[in-house]
PDB file of C-alpha atoms in Angstrom:
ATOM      1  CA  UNK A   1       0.000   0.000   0.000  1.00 77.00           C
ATOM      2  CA  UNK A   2       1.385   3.283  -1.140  1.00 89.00           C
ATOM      3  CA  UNK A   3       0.330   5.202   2.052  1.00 91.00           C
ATOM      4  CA  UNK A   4       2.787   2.978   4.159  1.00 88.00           C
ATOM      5  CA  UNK A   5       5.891   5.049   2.532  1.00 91.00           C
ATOM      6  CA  UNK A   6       4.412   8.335   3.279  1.00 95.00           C
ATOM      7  CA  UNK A   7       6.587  11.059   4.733  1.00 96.00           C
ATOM      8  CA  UNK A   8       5.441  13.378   7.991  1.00 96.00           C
ATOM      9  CA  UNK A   9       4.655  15.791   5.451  1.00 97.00           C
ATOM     10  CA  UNK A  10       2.833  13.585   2.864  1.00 97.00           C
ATOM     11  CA  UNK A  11       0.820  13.242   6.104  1.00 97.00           C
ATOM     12  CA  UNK A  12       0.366  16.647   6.759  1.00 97.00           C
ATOM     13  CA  UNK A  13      -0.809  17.297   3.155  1.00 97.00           C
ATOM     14  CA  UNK A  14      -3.208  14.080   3.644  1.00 97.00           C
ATOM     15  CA  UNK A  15      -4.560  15.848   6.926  1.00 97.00           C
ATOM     16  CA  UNK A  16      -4.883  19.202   5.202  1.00 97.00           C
ATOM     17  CA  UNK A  17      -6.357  17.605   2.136  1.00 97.00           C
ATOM     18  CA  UNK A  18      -9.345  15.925   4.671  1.00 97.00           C
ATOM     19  CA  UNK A  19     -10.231  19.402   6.253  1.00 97.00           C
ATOM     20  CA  UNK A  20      -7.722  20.166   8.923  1.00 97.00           C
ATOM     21  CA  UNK A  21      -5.587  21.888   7.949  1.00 97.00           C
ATOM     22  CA  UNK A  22      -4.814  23.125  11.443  1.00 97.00           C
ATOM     23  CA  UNK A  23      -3.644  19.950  12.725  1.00 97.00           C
ATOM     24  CA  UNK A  24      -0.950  19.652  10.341  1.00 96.00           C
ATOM     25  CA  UNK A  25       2.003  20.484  12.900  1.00 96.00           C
ATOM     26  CA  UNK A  26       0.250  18.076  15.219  1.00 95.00           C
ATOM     27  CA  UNK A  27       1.165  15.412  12.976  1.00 96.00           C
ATOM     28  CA  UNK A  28       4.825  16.745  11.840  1.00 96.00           C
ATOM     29  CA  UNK A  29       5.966  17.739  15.017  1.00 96.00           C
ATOM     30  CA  UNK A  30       4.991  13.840  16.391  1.00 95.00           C
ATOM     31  CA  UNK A  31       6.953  12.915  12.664  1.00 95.00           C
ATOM     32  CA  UNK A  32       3.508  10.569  11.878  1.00 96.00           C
ATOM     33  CA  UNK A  33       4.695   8.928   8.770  1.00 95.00           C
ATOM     34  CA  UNK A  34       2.269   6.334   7.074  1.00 93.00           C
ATOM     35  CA  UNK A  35       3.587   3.332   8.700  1.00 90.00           C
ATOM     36  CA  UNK A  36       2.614   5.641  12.023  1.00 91.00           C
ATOM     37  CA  UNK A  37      -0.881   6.580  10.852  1.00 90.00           C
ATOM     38  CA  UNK A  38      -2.287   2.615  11.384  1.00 84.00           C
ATOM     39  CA  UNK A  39      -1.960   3.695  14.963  1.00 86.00           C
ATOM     40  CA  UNK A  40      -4.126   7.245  14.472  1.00 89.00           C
ATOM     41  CA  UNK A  41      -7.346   6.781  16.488  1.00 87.00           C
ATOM     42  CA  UNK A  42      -9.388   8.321  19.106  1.00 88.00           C
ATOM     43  CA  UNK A  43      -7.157   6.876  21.906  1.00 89.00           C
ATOM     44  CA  UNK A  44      -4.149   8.080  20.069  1.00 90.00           C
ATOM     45  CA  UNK A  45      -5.117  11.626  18.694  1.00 94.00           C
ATOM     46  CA  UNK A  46      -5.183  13.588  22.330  1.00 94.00           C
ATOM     47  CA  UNK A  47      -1.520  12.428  22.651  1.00 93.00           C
ATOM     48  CA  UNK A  48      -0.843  14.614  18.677  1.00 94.00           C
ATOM     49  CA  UNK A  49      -2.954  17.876  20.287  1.00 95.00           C
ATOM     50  CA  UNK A  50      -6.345  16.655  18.605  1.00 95.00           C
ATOM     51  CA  UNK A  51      -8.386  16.962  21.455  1.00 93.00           C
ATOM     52  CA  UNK A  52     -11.599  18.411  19.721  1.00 95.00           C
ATOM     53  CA  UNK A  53     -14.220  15.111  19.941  1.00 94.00           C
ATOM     54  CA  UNK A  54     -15.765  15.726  16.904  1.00 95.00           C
ATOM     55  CA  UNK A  55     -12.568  16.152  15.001  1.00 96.00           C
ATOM     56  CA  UNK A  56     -11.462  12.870  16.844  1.00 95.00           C
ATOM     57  CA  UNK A  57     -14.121  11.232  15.137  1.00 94.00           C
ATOM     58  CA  UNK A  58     -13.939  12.280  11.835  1.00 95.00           C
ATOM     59  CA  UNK A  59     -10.029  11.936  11.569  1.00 96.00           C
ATOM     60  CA  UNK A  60     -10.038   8.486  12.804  1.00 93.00           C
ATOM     61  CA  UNK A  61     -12.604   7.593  10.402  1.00 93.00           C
ATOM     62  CA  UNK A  62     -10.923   9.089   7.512  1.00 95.00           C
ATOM     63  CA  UNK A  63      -7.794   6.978   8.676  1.00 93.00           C
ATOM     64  CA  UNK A  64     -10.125   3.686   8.807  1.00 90.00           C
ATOM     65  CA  UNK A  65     -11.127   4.380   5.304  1.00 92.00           C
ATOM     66  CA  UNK A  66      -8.240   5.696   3.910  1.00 92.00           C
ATOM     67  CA  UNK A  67      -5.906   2.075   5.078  1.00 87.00           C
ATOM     68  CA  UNK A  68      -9.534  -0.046   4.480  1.00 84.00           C
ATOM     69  CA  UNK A  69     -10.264  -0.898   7.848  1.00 80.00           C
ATOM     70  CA  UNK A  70     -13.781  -1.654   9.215  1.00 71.00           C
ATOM     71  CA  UNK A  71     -15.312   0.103  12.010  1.00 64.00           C
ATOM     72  CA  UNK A  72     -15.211  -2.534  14.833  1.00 58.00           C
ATOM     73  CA  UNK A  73     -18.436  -2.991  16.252  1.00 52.00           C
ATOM     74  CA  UNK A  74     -20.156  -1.422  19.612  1.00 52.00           C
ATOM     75  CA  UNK A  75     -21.742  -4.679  20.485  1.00 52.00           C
ATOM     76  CA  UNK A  76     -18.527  -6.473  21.199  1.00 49.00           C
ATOM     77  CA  UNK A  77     -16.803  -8.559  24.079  1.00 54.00           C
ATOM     78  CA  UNK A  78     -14.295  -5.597  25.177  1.00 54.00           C
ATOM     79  CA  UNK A  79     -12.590  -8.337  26.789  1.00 56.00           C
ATOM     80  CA  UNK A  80     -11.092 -10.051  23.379  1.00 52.00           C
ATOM     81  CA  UNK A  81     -11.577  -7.876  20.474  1.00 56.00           C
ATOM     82  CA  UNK A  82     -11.711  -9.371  17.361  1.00 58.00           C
ATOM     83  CA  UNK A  83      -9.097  -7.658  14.996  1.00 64.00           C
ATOM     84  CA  UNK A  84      -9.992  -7.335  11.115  1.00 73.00           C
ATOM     85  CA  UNK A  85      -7.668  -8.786   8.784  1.00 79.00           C
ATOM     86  CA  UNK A  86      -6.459  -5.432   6.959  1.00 77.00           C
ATOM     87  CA  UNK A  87      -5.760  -3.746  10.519  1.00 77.00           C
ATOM     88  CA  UNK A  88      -3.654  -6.879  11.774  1.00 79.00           C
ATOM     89  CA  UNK A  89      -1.676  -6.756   8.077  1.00 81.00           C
ATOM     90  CA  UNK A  90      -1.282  -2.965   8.381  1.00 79.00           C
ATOM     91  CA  UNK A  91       0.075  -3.290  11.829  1.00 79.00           C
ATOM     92  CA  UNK A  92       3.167  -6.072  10.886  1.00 81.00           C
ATOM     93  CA  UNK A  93       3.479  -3.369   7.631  1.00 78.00           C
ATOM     94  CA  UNK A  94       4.193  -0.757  10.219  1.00 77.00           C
ATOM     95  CA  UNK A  95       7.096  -2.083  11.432  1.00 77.00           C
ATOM     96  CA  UNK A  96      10.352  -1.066   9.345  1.00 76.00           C
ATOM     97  CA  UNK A  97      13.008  -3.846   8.094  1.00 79.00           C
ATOM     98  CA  UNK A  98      13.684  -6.146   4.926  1.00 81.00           C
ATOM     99  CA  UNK A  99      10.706  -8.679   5.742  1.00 80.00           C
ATOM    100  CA  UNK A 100       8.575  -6.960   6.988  1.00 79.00           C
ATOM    101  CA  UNK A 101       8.919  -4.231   3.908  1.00 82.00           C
ATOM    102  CA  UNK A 102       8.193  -7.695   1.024  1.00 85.00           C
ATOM    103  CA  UNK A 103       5.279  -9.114   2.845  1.00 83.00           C
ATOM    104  CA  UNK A 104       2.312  -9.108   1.016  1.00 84.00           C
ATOM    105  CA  UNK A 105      -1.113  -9.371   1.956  1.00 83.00           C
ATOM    106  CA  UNK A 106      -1.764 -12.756   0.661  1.00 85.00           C
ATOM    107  CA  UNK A 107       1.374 -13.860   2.153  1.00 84.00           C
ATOM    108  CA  UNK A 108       0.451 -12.844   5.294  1.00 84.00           C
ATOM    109  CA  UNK A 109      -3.277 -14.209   5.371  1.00 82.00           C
ATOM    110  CA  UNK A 110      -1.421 -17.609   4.392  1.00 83.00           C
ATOM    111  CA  UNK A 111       0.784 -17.387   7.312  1.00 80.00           C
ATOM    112  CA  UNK A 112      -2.566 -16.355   9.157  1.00 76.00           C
ATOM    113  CA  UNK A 113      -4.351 -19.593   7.972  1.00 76.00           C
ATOM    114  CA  UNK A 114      -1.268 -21.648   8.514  1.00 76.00           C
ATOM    115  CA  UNK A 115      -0.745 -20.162  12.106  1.00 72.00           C
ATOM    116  CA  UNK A 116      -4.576 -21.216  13.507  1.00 67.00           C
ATOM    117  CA  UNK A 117      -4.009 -25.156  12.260  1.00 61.00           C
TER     118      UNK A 117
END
């Protein structure tokens, strides 16, 4: 995925280009770079300087769809979350190194599949 090798500032221009313009140096100054941004949600966000709810909301959603991850339900056991496929991938992905940089997303659902027999 091409947002995994963005740069702090093709963040910034991401954030801008969503509608906030004004949390652009939130992002730089924390150097949020796209292997960062799978971690972007409303726990994270006070910890940049987004504090506004609303904004909260609507950033974290925008990350969701702009990596493909689904909205994890209300209704579920807090206790043992149940992780989507794309948000498990994306987290490996956000690690830096040689492997981790030429797994794909089929290879890693194999490894997934492989892993629960």
């Amino acid at each position: 995925m091409e947002v995994l090798h963005w740069t702090c500032n093709d963040v910034a221009a991401w954030i801008e280009s969503v509608g906030f313009p004004h949390y652009k140096a939130c992002f730089t100054d924390n150097m949020i770079t796209g292997r960062k941004l799978i971690y972007v949600n409303c726990t994270y966000l006070p910890r940049l300087g987004v504090t506004n709810f609303k904004d909260m909301q609507v950033i974290s959603a925008c990350v969701r769809e702009l990596l493909g991850i689904r909205e994890t339900s209300l209704s579920r056991s807090i206790a043992d979350p149940p992780r989507d496929s794309m948000s498990l991938f994306l987290e490996e992905k956000s690690r830096t190194g040689e492997q981790v940089d030429s797994l794909t997303f089929q290879a890693f659902m194999s490894d997934m599949r492989r892993d629960r027999k």
